[in-house]
Amino acid sequence: MKTAPVNRIIPFSNVDGPSNRTAIFFQGCPFNCRFCHNPETINMCCNCGDCVKTCPVKALSLIDGKVVWDKNICVGCDTCIKTCTHNSSPKITEMSVDDLMKEIKKSAPYITGITLSGGECTLRKDFIIELFPKVKELGLTTLLDSNGYLDFEENKEILEYCDGVMLDVKAYDKDFSNWLIRYPQETILKNLHYLLKVGKLEEVRTIIFPDRDQENEETVSYVAKVIGDNCRYKIIRYRQFGVRDEQKEVLGDYTTDEDYALKYVELAKELGATEAYLI
Ligand code: SF4
Ligand code: SF4
């Protein structure tokens, strides 16, 4: 049976897709977005041990060269995450599909579905292919929250039991994409078209950065023209919370002005994306 590294499970979330859902966050992401709010999900722990000595309640130990986390002792202070300089966390649980199903079943009577997030959930493609049919047997809906890394057309099997993908389109311009997310944008834009074509595009999200008029306009215009009124379009204000200090110096240590961001919601609507809204 497949396993996957799980960073966190939120049994009841109303911000990870429509209605009340269980949100599962996998560890690991191939991007390194400058604005990442949870950079501790980017890399797998390299077991350097630096965080072990900083834990105030001794919930961490280094055993045979591996960091072991005792969740029963942990008080959730996140000192370990603040200590880690590798964009990782020692609080990762390797879970099998059955382990995760046990957790999902606990909240199943109170939720409409599950959302897989991260990190980047599609890195765990084989695990998802095994998990989703079991989730559907419970009568729950299945969503992927993805940065668009995986080529969905080349990996159609992940969509068979998936109700929809919430896709980040962070940059239309190639150079801006390479700078912002440190990754090319071609597959992401291809996914935008493909997921729309096969009826699996649940929503699209774009972040509005302060004083980036040209890049903001290019990305919003492109997405709005492609999606029209076919799905939700979340226009999200850049927020500095959780962003690494060195990146705040580049992007700004403040939140995008609301009136500035609203201009792009209006632009999206003018171009046909009638379900555009600001968050
Ligand atoms: S969050 Fe990290 S540092 Fe804090 S108690 Fe838990 S393991 Fe220790
Ligand atoms: S979580 Fe970070 S600091 Fe702790 S052992 Fe892993 S890589 Fe080192």
PDB file of C-alpha atoms and ligand atoms in Angstrom:
ATOM      1  CA  MET A   1       0.000   0.000   0.000  1.00  0.00           C
ATOM      2  CA  LYS A   2       1.217   3.502  -0.882  1.00  0.00           C
ATOM      3  CA  THR A   3       2.301   5.974   1.787  1.00  0.00           C
ATOM      4  CA  ALA A   4       2.700   9.747   1.725  1.00  0.00           C
ATOM      5  CA  PRO A   5       4.228  12.342   4.085  1.00  0.00           C
ATOM      6  CA  VAL A   6       1.440  14.321   5.738  1.00  0.00           C
ATOM      7  CA  ASN A   7       2.259  17.709   7.248  1.00  0.00           C
ATOM      8  CA  ARG A   8      -1.161  18.472   8.681  1.00  0.00           C
ATOM      9  CA  ILE A   9      -4.827  17.472   8.635  1.00  0.00           C
ATOM     10  CA  ILE A  10      -7.588  19.998   9.283  1.00  0.00           C
ATOM     11  CA  PRO A  11     -10.714  17.904   9.991  1.00  0.00           C
ATOM     12  CA  PHE A  12     -13.145  20.764   9.349  1.00  0.00           C
ATOM     13  CA  SER A  13     -12.159  23.564   7.003  1.00  0.00           C
ATOM     14  CA  ASN A  14     -14.399  26.055   5.231  1.00  0.00           C
ATOM     15  CA  VAL A  15     -11.601  27.780   3.317  1.00  0.00           C
ATOM     16  CA  ASP A  16     -10.209  24.846   1.333  1.00  0.00           C
ATOM     17  CA  GLY A  17     -12.992  24.551  -1.213  1.00  0.00           C
ATOM     18  CA  PRO A  18     -16.770  24.847  -1.013  1.00  0.00           C
ATOM     19  CA  SER A  19     -18.667  23.879   2.123  1.00  0.00           C
ATOM     20  CA  ASN A  20     -17.203  22.019   5.073  1.00  0.00           C
ATOM     21  CA  ARG A  21     -14.249  19.806   4.120  1.00  0.00           C
ATOM     22  CA  THR A  22     -11.372  17.847   5.575  1.00  0.00           C
ATOM     23  CA  ALA A  23      -8.140  19.374   4.270  1.00  0.00           C
ATOM     24  CA  ILE A  24      -4.991  17.258   4.074  1.00  0.00           C
ATOM     25  CA  PHE A  25      -1.621  18.921   3.527  1.00  0.00           C
ATOM     26  CA  PHE A  26       1.182  16.829   2.060  1.00  0.00           C
ATOM     27  CA  GLN A  27       4.844  17.649   2.595  1.00  0.00           C
ATOM     28  CA  GLY A  28       6.990  18.631  -0.376  1.00  0.00           C
ATOM     29  CA  CYS A  29       6.734  21.125  -3.229  1.00  0.00           C
ATOM     30  CA  PRO A  30       8.774  21.423  -6.440  1.00  0.00           C
ATOM     31  CA  PHE A  31       8.285  25.210  -6.543  1.00  0.00           C
ATOM     32  CA  ASN A  32       9.859  27.748  -4.220  1.00  0.00           C
ATOM     33  CA  CYS A  33       7.455  30.677  -4.491  1.00  0.00           C
ATOM     34  CA  ARG A  34       8.804  33.875  -3.001  1.00  0.00           C
ATOM     35  CA  PHE A  35       5.440  34.602  -1.331  1.00  0.00           C
ATOM     36  CA  CYS A  36       4.992  31.113   0.182  1.00  0.00           C
ATOM     37  CA  HIS A  37       3.051  31.350   3.458  1.00  0.00           C
ATOM     38  CA  ASN A  38       4.040  27.906   4.686  1.00  0.00           C
ATOM     39  CA  PRO A  39       7.641  27.440   3.502  1.00  0.00           C
ATOM     40  CA  GLU A  40       8.062  24.641   6.037  1.00  0.00           C
ATOM     41  CA  THR A  41       6.109  22.418   3.612  1.00  0.00           C
ATOM     42  CA  ILE A  42       8.580  22.839   0.709  1.00  0.00           C
ATOM     43  CA  ASN A  43      11.322  20.297   1.478  1.00  0.00           C
ATOM     44  CA  MET A  44      11.567  16.932   3.130  1.00  0.00           C
ATOM     45  CA  CYS A  45      13.462  16.993   6.436  1.00  0.00           C
ATOM     46  CA  CYS A  46      17.173  16.198   5.947  1.00  0.00           C
ATOM     47  CA  ASN A  47      17.532  15.072   9.596  1.00  0.00           C
ATOM     48  CA  CYS A  48      20.222  17.635  10.383  1.00  0.00           C
ATOM     49  CA  GLY A  49      18.954  17.652  13.988  1.00  0.00           C
ATOM     50  CA  ASP A  50      19.160  21.448  14.461  1.00  0.00           C
ATOM     51  CA  CYS A  51      15.570  21.703  15.678  1.00  0.00           C
ATOM     52  CA  VAL A  52      15.858  18.869  18.207  1.00  0.00           C
ATOM     53  CA  LYS A  53      17.745  20.904  20.790  1.00  0.00           C
ATOM     54  CA  THR A  54      15.378  23.889  20.502  1.00  0.00           C
ATOM     55  CA  CYS A  55      12.162  22.028  21.360  1.00  0.00           C
ATOM     56  CA  PRO A  56      11.120  23.349  24.799  1.00  0.00           C
ATOM     57  CA  VAL A  57       9.282  20.149  25.819  1.00  0.00           C
ATOM     58  CA  LYS A  58      11.671  17.569  24.299  1.00  0.00           C
ATOM     59  CA  ALA A  59       9.132  16.283  21.796  1.00  0.00           C
ATOM     60  CA  LEU A  60      11.917  15.783  19.259  1.00  0.00           C
ATOM     61  CA  SER A  61      14.790  13.316  19.358  1.00  0.00           C
ATOM     62  CA  LEU A  62      17.433  12.111  16.953  1.00  0.00           C
ATOM     63  CA  ILE A  63      17.363   8.321  16.774  1.00  0.00           C
ATOM     64  CA  ASP A  64      19.699   6.442  14.422  1.00  0.00           C
ATOM     65  CA  GLY A  65      20.243   9.627  12.427  1.00  0.00           C
ATOM     66  CA  LYS A  66      16.523  10.357  12.019  1.00  0.00           C
ATOM     67  CA  VAL A  67      14.414  12.995  13.706  1.00  0.00           C
ATOM     68  CA  VAL A  68      11.495  11.497  15.610  1.00  0.00           C
ATOM     69  CA  TRP A  69       8.532  13.658  16.618  1.00  0.00           C
ATOM     70  CA  ASP A  70       6.350  12.690  19.584  1.00  0.00           C
ATOM     71  CA  LYS A  71       2.998  14.288  18.837  1.00  0.00           C
ATOM     72  CA  ASN A  72       1.686  13.397  22.308  1.00  0.00           C
ATOM     73  CA  ILE A  73       4.300  15.612  23.960  1.00  0.00           C
ATOM     74  CA  CYS A  74       4.334  18.402  21.319  1.00  0.00           C
ATOM     75  CA  VAL A  75       2.605  21.619  22.405  1.00  0.00           C
ATOM     76  CA  GLY A  76       2.495  23.105  18.901  1.00  0.00           C
ATOM     77  CA  CYS A  77       4.725  26.105  19.603  1.00  0.00           C
ATOM     78  CA  ASP A  78       6.435  25.855  16.164  1.00  0.00           C
ATOM     79  CA  THR A  79       9.859  26.689  17.611  1.00  0.00           C
ATOM     80  CA  CYS A  80      11.225  23.810  15.515  1.00  0.00           C
ATOM     81  CA  ILE A  81       9.854  25.317  12.309  1.00  0.00           C
ATOM     82  CA  LYS A  82      11.324  28.706  13.160  1.00  0.00           C
ATOM     83  CA  THR A  83      14.682  27.005  13.798  1.00  0.00           C
ATOM     84  CA  CYS A  84      14.744  25.044  10.552  1.00  0.00           C
ATOM     85  CA  THR A  85      16.739  26.689   7.776  1.00  0.00           C
ATOM     86  CA  HIS A  86      15.845  23.989   5.213  1.00  0.00           C
ATOM     87  CA  ASN A  87      12.204  24.996   4.581  1.00  0.00           C
ATOM     88  CA  SER A  88      11.056  21.851   6.327  1.00  0.00           C
ATOM     89  CA  SER A  89       9.402  20.545   9.456  1.00  0.00           C
ATOM     90  CA  PRO A  90      10.105  17.647  11.818  1.00  0.00           C
ATOM     91  CA  LYS A  91       6.348  17.213  12.372  1.00  0.00           C
ATOM     92  CA  ILE A  92       5.660  14.972   9.390  1.00  0.00           C
ATOM     93  CA  THR A  93       3.736  11.699   9.587  1.00  0.00           C
ATOM     94  CA  GLU A  94       4.213   9.078   6.900  1.00  0.00           C
ATOM     95  CA  MET A  95       0.685   7.743   6.399  1.00  0.00           C
ATOM     96  CA  SER A  96      -0.719   4.851   4.405  1.00  0.00           C
ATOM     97  CA  VAL A  97      -3.982   5.157   2.478  1.00  0.00           C
ATOM     98  CA  ASP A  98      -5.685   3.167   5.252  1.00  0.00           C
ATOM     99  CA  ASP A  99      -4.234   5.477   7.938  1.00  0.00           C
ATOM    100  CA  LEU A 100      -5.627   8.496   6.137  1.00  0.00           C
ATOM    101  CA  MET A 101      -8.994   6.853   5.501  1.00  0.00           C
ATOM    102  CA  LYS A 102      -9.316   6.262   9.252  1.00  0.00           C
ATOM    103  CA  GLU A 103      -8.877  10.005   9.837  1.00  0.00           C
ATOM    104  CA  ILE A 104     -11.300  10.937   7.054  1.00  0.00           C
ATOM    105  CA  LYS A 105     -13.950   8.537   8.386  1.00  0.00           C
ATOM    106  CA  LYS A 106     -13.895  10.330  11.761  1.00  0.00           C
ATOM    107  CA  SER A 107     -15.134  13.557  10.151  1.00  0.00           C
ATOM    108  CA  ALA A 108     -17.099  11.992   7.259  1.00  0.00           C
ATOM    109  CA  PRO A 109     -20.587  12.499   8.807  1.00  0.00           C
ATOM    110  CA  TYR A 110     -19.959  16.250   9.100  1.00  0.00           C
ATOM    111  CA  ILE A 111     -18.235  17.112   5.818  1.00  0.00           C
ATOM    112  CA  THR A 112     -19.156  17.207   2.123  1.00  0.00           C
ATOM    113  CA  GLY A 113     -15.723  16.241   0.872  1.00  0.00           C
ATOM    114  CA  ILE A 114     -11.967  16.323   1.170  1.00  0.00           C
ATOM    115  CA  THR A 115      -9.334  18.621  -0.308  1.00  0.00           C
ATOM    116  CA  LEU A 116      -5.751  17.517  -0.857  1.00  0.00           C
ATOM    117  CA  SER A 117      -3.258  20.346  -0.600  1.00  0.00           C
ATOM    118  CA  GLY A 118       0.356  20.937   0.360  1.00  0.00           C
ATOM    119  CA  GLY A 119       3.128  21.535  -0.440  1.00  0.00           C
ATOM    120  CA  GLU A 120       2.045  20.178  -3.787  1.00  0.00           C
ATOM    121  CA  CYS A 121      -0.360  17.281  -3.504  1.00  0.00           C
ATOM    122  CA  THR A 122       0.143  15.977  -7.054  1.00  0.00           C
ATOM    123  CA  LEU A 123       3.671  14.906  -6.102  1.00  0.00           C
ATOM    124  CA  ARG A 124       1.755  12.070  -4.391  1.00  0.00           C
ATOM    125  CA  LYS A 125      -0.051  11.027  -7.567  1.00  0.00           C
ATOM    126  CA  ASP A 126       0.026   7.269  -7.019  1.00  0.00           C
ATOM    127  CA  PHE A 127      -1.171   7.673  -3.435  1.00  0.00           C
ATOM    128  CA  ILE A 128      -4.072   9.864  -4.608  1.00  0.00           C
ATOM    129  CA  ILE A 129      -5.088   7.366  -7.288  1.00  0.00           C
ATOM    130  CA  GLU A 130      -5.412   4.742  -4.544  1.00  0.00           C
ATOM    131  CA  LEU A 131      -7.100   7.088  -2.046  1.00  0.00           C
ATOM    132  CA  PHE A 132      -9.789   8.843  -4.081  1.00  0.00           C
ATOM    133  CA  PRO A 133     -11.952   5.803  -5.013  1.00  0.00           C
ATOM    134  CA  LYS A 134     -12.162   4.918  -1.300  1.00  0.00           C
ATOM    135  CA  VAL A 135     -13.186   8.480  -0.441  1.00  0.00           C
ATOM    136  CA  LYS A 136     -15.896   8.394  -3.128  1.00  0.00           C
ATOM    137  CA  GLU A 137     -17.277   5.190  -1.574  1.00  0.00           C
ATOM    138  CA  LEU A 138     -18.088   7.332   1.493  1.00  0.00           C
ATOM    139  CA  GLY A 139     -20.177   9.672  -0.684  1.00  0.00           C
ATOM    140  CA  LEU A 140     -17.663  12.513  -0.330  1.00  0.00           C
ATOM    141  CA  THR A 141     -16.396  14.869  -3.021  1.00  0.00           C
ATOM    142  CA  THR A 142     -12.700  14.997  -3.908  1.00  0.00           C
ATOM    143  CA  LEU A 143     -10.760  18.161  -4.741  1.00  0.00           C
ATOM    144  CA  LEU A 144      -7.107  18.844  -5.485  1.00  0.00           C
ATOM    145  CA  ASP A 145      -5.536  22.166  -4.512  1.00  0.00           C
ATOM    146  CA  SER A 146      -2.655  22.359  -6.974  1.00  0.00           C
ATOM    147  CA  ASN A 147       0.061  24.714  -8.151  1.00  0.00           C
ATOM    148  CA  GLY A 148      -0.258  23.148 -11.607  1.00  0.00           C
ATOM    149  CA  TYR A 149       3.059  21.302 -11.496  1.00  0.00           C
ATOM    150  CA  LEU A 150       1.732  17.979 -12.813  1.00  0.00           C
ATOM    151  CA  ASP A 151       0.755  17.783 -16.477  1.00  0.00           C
ATOM    152  CA  PHE A 152      -2.847  16.605 -16.004  1.00  0.00           C
ATOM    153  CA  GLU A 153      -3.299  15.658 -19.659  1.00  0.00           C
ATOM    154  CA  GLU A 154      -0.306  13.319 -19.420  1.00  0.00           C
ATOM    155  CA  ASN A 155      -1.542  11.967 -16.073  1.00  0.00           C
ATOM    156  CA  LYS A 156      -5.289  11.694 -16.694  1.00  0.00           C
ATOM    157  CA  GLU A 157      -5.683   8.799 -14.276  1.00  0.00           C
ATOM    158  CA  ILE A 158      -5.384  11.167 -11.292  1.00  0.00           C
ATOM    159  CA  LEU A 159      -8.586  12.877 -12.463  1.00  0.00           C
ATOM    160  CA  GLU A 160     -10.742   9.759 -12.744  1.00  0.00           C
ATOM    161  CA  TYR A 161     -12.103   9.967  -9.186  1.00  0.00           C
ATOM    162  CA  CYS A 162     -11.355  13.676  -8.738  1.00  0.00           C
ATOM    163  CA  ASP A 163     -14.261  16.126  -8.795  1.00  0.00           C
ATOM    164  CA  GLY A 164     -12.166  19.174  -9.531  1.00  0.00           C
ATOM    165  CA  VAL A 165      -8.881  21.028  -9.302  1.00  0.00           C
ATOM    166  CA  MET A 166      -8.374  24.395  -7.630  1.00  0.00           C
ATOM    167  CA  LEU A 167      -5.508  25.725  -9.718  1.00  0.00           C
ATOM    168  CA  ASP A 168      -3.027  28.493  -8.936  1.00  0.00           C
ATOM    169  CA  VAL A 169      -2.100  30.591 -11.944  1.00  0.00           C
ATOM    170  CA  LYS A 170       0.498  32.862 -10.440  1.00  0.00           C
ATOM    171  CA  ALA A 171       2.121  34.361 -13.505  1.00  0.00           C
ATOM    172  CA  TYR A 172       1.402  34.576 -17.220  1.00  0.00           C
ATOM    173  CA  ASP A 173       4.708  36.167 -18.175  1.00  0.00           C
ATOM    174  CA  LYS A 174       7.540  33.653 -18.491  1.00  0.00           C
ATOM    175  CA  ASP A 175      10.218  35.829 -16.873  1.00  0.00           C
ATOM    176  CA  PHE A 176       7.904  36.845 -14.039  1.00  0.00           C
ATOM    177  CA  SER A 177       7.067  33.186 -13.411  1.00  0.00           C
ATOM    178  CA  ASN A 178      10.732  32.180 -13.328  1.00  0.00           C
ATOM    179  CA  TRP A 179      11.401  34.970 -10.846  1.00  0.00           C
ATOM    180  CA  LEU A 180       8.293  34.591  -8.679  1.00  0.00           C
ATOM    181  CA  ILE A 181       7.869  30.845  -8.326  1.00  0.00           C
ATOM    182  CA  ARG A 182      11.340  29.822  -9.580  1.00  0.00           C
ATOM    183  CA  TYR A 183       9.627  27.521 -12.107  1.00  0.00           C
ATOM    184  CA  PRO A 184       8.449  27.831 -15.725  1.00  0.00           C
ATOM    185  CA  GLN A 185       4.756  28.471 -16.251  1.00  0.00           C
ATOM    186  CA  GLU A 186       4.110  26.410 -19.433  1.00  0.00           C
ATOM    187  CA  THR A 187       2.588  23.348 -17.745  1.00  0.00           C
ATOM    188  CA  ILE A 188       0.436  25.518 -15.478  1.00  0.00           C
ATOM    189  CA  LEU A 189      -1.082  27.374 -18.435  1.00  0.00           C
ATOM    190  CA  LYS A 190      -1.530  24.104 -20.331  1.00  0.00           C
ATOM    191  CA  ASN A 191      -3.371  22.699 -17.300  1.00  0.00           C
ATOM    192  CA  LEU A 192      -5.653  25.732 -17.196  1.00  0.00           C
ATOM    193  CA  HIS A 193      -6.872  24.950 -20.716  1.00  0.00           C
ATOM    194  CA  TYR A 194      -6.971  21.189 -20.271  1.00  0.00           C
ATOM    195  CA  LEU A 195      -8.840  21.147 -16.950  1.00  0.00           C
ATOM    196  CA  LEU A 196     -11.402  23.568 -18.343  1.00  0.00           C
ATOM    197  CA  LYS A 197     -11.857  21.404 -21.439  1.00  0.00           C
ATOM    198  CA  VAL A 198     -12.483  18.228 -19.432  1.00  0.00           C
ATOM    199  CA  GLY A 199     -14.778  19.934 -16.900  1.00  0.00           C
ATOM    200  CA  LYS A 200     -12.420  19.542 -13.925  1.00  0.00           C
ATOM    201  CA  LEU A 201     -11.539  23.176 -13.257  1.00  0.00           C
ATOM    202  CA  GLU A 202     -13.108  23.966  -9.872  1.00  0.00           C
ATOM    203  CA  GLU A 203     -11.526  27.393  -9.399  1.00  0.00           C
ATOM    204  CA  VAL A 204      -8.499  29.481 -10.326  1.00  0.00           C
ATOM    205  CA  ARG A 205      -6.491  31.685  -7.959  1.00  0.00           C
ATOM    206  CA  THR A 206      -4.174  34.591  -8.761  1.00  0.00           C
ATOM    207  CA  ILE A 207      -2.289  36.712  -6.246  1.00  0.00           C
ATOM    208  CA  ILE A 208      -2.138  40.463  -6.739  1.00  0.00           C
ATOM    209  CA  PHE A 209       1.229  41.940  -5.786  1.00  0.00           C
ATOM    210  CA  PRO A 210       1.749  45.545  -4.753  1.00  0.00           C
ATOM    211  CA  ASP A 211       3.042  47.830  -7.510  1.00  0.00           C
ATOM    212  CA  ARG A 212       3.217  45.093 -10.128  1.00  0.00           C
ATOM    213  CA  ASP A 213       0.745  46.694 -12.528  1.00  0.00           C
ATOM    214  CA  GLN A 214       1.925  45.039 -15.717  1.00  0.00           C
ATOM    215  CA  GLU A 215       2.345  41.516 -14.340  1.00  0.00           C
ATOM    216  CA  ASN A 216      -0.939  41.621 -12.414  1.00  0.00           C
ATOM    217  CA  GLU A 217      -2.824  42.850 -15.460  1.00  0.00           C
ATOM    218  CA  GLU A 218      -1.269  40.292 -17.809  1.00  0.00           C
ATOM    219  CA  THR A 219      -2.068  37.332 -15.562  1.00  0.00           C
ATOM    220  CA  VAL A 220      -5.601  38.387 -14.642  1.00  0.00           C
ATOM    221  CA  SER A 221      -6.465  39.268 -18.259  1.00  0.00           C
ATOM    222  CA  TYR A 222      -5.196  35.956 -19.552  1.00  0.00           C
ATOM    223  CA  VAL A 223      -7.016  33.835 -16.970  1.00  0.00           C
ATOM    224  CA  ALA A 224     -10.264  35.800 -17.243  1.00  0.00           C
ATOM    225  CA  LYS A 225     -10.399  35.458 -21.022  1.00  0.00           C
ATOM    226  CA  VAL A 226      -9.728  31.708 -20.819  1.00  0.00           C
ATOM    227  CA  ILE A 227     -12.179  30.780 -18.059  1.00  0.00           C
ATOM    228  CA  GLY A 228     -15.018  33.217 -18.791  1.00  0.00           C
ATOM    229  CA  ASP A 229     -18.002  32.358 -16.601  1.00  0.00           C
ATOM    230  CA  ASN A 230     -17.080  28.660 -16.342  1.00  0.00           C
ATOM    231  CA  CYS A 231     -15.594  28.693 -12.839  1.00  0.00           C
ATOM    232  CA  ARG A 232     -14.778  30.784  -9.780  1.00  0.00           C
ATOM    233  CA  TYR A 233     -11.835  33.136 -10.013  1.00  0.00           C
ATOM    234  CA  LYS A 234     -10.317  34.098  -6.675  1.00  0.00           C
ATOM    235  CA  ILE A 235      -8.258  37.255  -6.831  1.00  0.00           C
ATOM    236  CA  ILE A 236      -6.116  37.168  -3.718  1.00  0.00           C
ATOM    237  CA  ARG A 237      -4.299  40.066  -2.106  1.00  0.00           C
ATOM    238  CA  TYR A 238      -0.632  39.371  -1.363  1.00  0.00           C
ATOM    239  CA  ARG A 239      -0.279  39.130   2.389  1.00  0.00           C
ATOM    240  CA  GLN A 240       3.059  39.207   4.152  1.00  0.00           C
ATOM    241  CA  PHE A 241       2.081  36.853   6.982  1.00  0.00           C
ATOM    242  CA  GLY A 242       4.246  33.725   7.093  1.00  0.00           C
ATOM    243  CA  VAL A 243       6.460  34.924   4.232  1.00  0.00           C
ATOM    244  CA  ARG A 244      10.183  34.408   4.824  1.00  0.00           C
ATOM    245  CA  ASP A 245      11.950  37.565   6.044  1.00  0.00           C
ATOM    246  CA  GLU A 246      14.337  37.743   3.097  1.00  0.00           C
ATOM    247  CA  GLN A 247      11.404  37.526   0.670  1.00  0.00           C
ATOM    248  CA  LYS A 248       9.442  40.193   2.519  1.00  0.00           C
ATOM    249  CA  GLU A 249      12.331  42.508   1.739  1.00  0.00           C
ATOM    250  CA  VAL A 250      11.770  41.786  -1.955  1.00  0.00           C
ATOM    251  CA  LEU A 251       7.971  41.597  -2.143  1.00  0.00           C
ATOM    252  CA  GLY A 252       7.029  44.003   0.630  1.00  0.00           C
ATOM    253  CA  ASP A 253       6.285  43.664   4.312  1.00  0.00           C
ATOM    254  CA  TYR A 254       2.671  44.689   3.897  1.00  0.00           C
ATOM    255  CA  THR A 255      -0.619  43.544   2.381  1.00  0.00           C
ATOM    256  CA  THR A 256      -1.721  44.629  -1.096  1.00  0.00           C
ATOM    257  CA  ASP A 257      -4.078  47.584  -0.848  1.00  0.00           C
ATOM    258  CA  GLU A 258      -7.714  46.484  -1.162  1.00  0.00           C
ATOM    259  CA  ASP A 259      -8.746  49.176  -3.661  1.00  0.00           C
ATOM    260  CA  TYR A 260      -5.718  48.363  -5.828  1.00  0.00           C
ATOM    261  CA  ALA A 261      -6.628  44.643  -5.867  1.00  0.00           C
ATOM    262  CA  LEU A 262     -10.299  45.387  -6.545  1.00  0.00           C
ATOM    263  CA  LYS A 263      -9.320  46.979  -9.861  1.00  0.00           C
ATOM    264  CA  TYR A 264      -8.270  43.524 -11.033  1.00  0.00           C
ATOM    265  CA  VAL A 265     -11.538  41.951  -9.940  1.00  0.00           C
ATOM    266  CA  GLU A 266     -13.344  44.526 -12.060  1.00  0.00           C
ATOM    267  CA  LEU A 267     -10.967  43.847 -14.957  1.00  0.00           C
ATOM    268  CA  ALA A 268     -11.611  40.099 -14.717  1.00  0.00           C
ATOM    269  CA  LYS A 269     -15.374  40.663 -14.751  1.00  0.00           C
ATOM    270  CA  GLU A 270     -15.147  43.035 -17.722  1.00  0.00           C
ATOM    271  CA  LEU A 271     -13.273  40.306 -19.604  1.00  0.00           C
ATOM    272  CA  GLY A 272     -15.979  37.732 -18.877  1.00  0.00           C
ATOM    273  CA  ALA A 273     -14.945  36.099 -15.601  1.00  0.00           C
ATOM    274  CA  THR A 274     -18.236  36.886 -13.909  1.00  0.00           C
ATOM    275  CA  GLU A 275     -17.461  34.741 -10.861  1.00  0.00           C
ATOM    276  CA  ALA A 276     -14.352  36.752  -9.958  1.00  0.00           C
ATOM    277  CA  TYR A 277     -14.093  37.991  -6.391  1.00  0.00           C
ATOM    278  CA  LEU A 278     -11.556  39.321  -3.937  1.00  0.00           C
ATOM    279  CA  ILE A 279     -10.268  37.569  -0.875  1.00  0.00           C
TER     280      ILE A 279
HETATM  281  S1  SF4 B   1       6.044  22.528  17.745  1.00  0.00           S
HETATM  282 FE1  SF4 B   1       8.112  21.745  17.501  1.00  0.00          FE
HETATM  283  S2  SF4 B   1       9.340  22.851  19.033  1.00  0.00           S
HETATM  284 FE2  SF4 B   1       7.181  23.133  19.605  1.00  0.00          FE
HETATM  285  S3  SF4 B   1       6.749  21.451  21.019  1.00  0.00           S
HETATM  286 FE3  SF4 B   1       6.196  20.674  19.000  1.00  0.00          FE
HETATM  287  S4  SF4 B   1       8.007  19.612  18.256  1.00  0.00           S
HETATM  288 FE4  SF4 B   1       8.643  20.926  19.974  1.00  0.00          FE
HETATM  289  S1  SF4 B   2      13.064  19.880  10.432  1.00  0.00           S
HETATM  290 FE1  SF4 B   2      14.717  21.159   9.634  1.00  0.00          FE
HETATM  291  S2  SF4 B   2      16.046  21.635  11.390  1.00  0.00           S
HETATM  292 FE2  SF4 B   2      14.739  19.889  11.984  1.00  0.00          FE
HETATM  293  S3  SF4 B   2      15.991  18.104  11.489  1.00  0.00           S
HETATM  294 FE3  SF4 B   2      14.675  18.490   9.710  1.00  0.00          FE
HETATM  295  S4  SF4 B   2      15.884  19.752   8.334  1.00  0.00           S
HETATM  296 FE4  SF4 B   2      16.891  19.826  10.360  1.00  0.00          FE
END
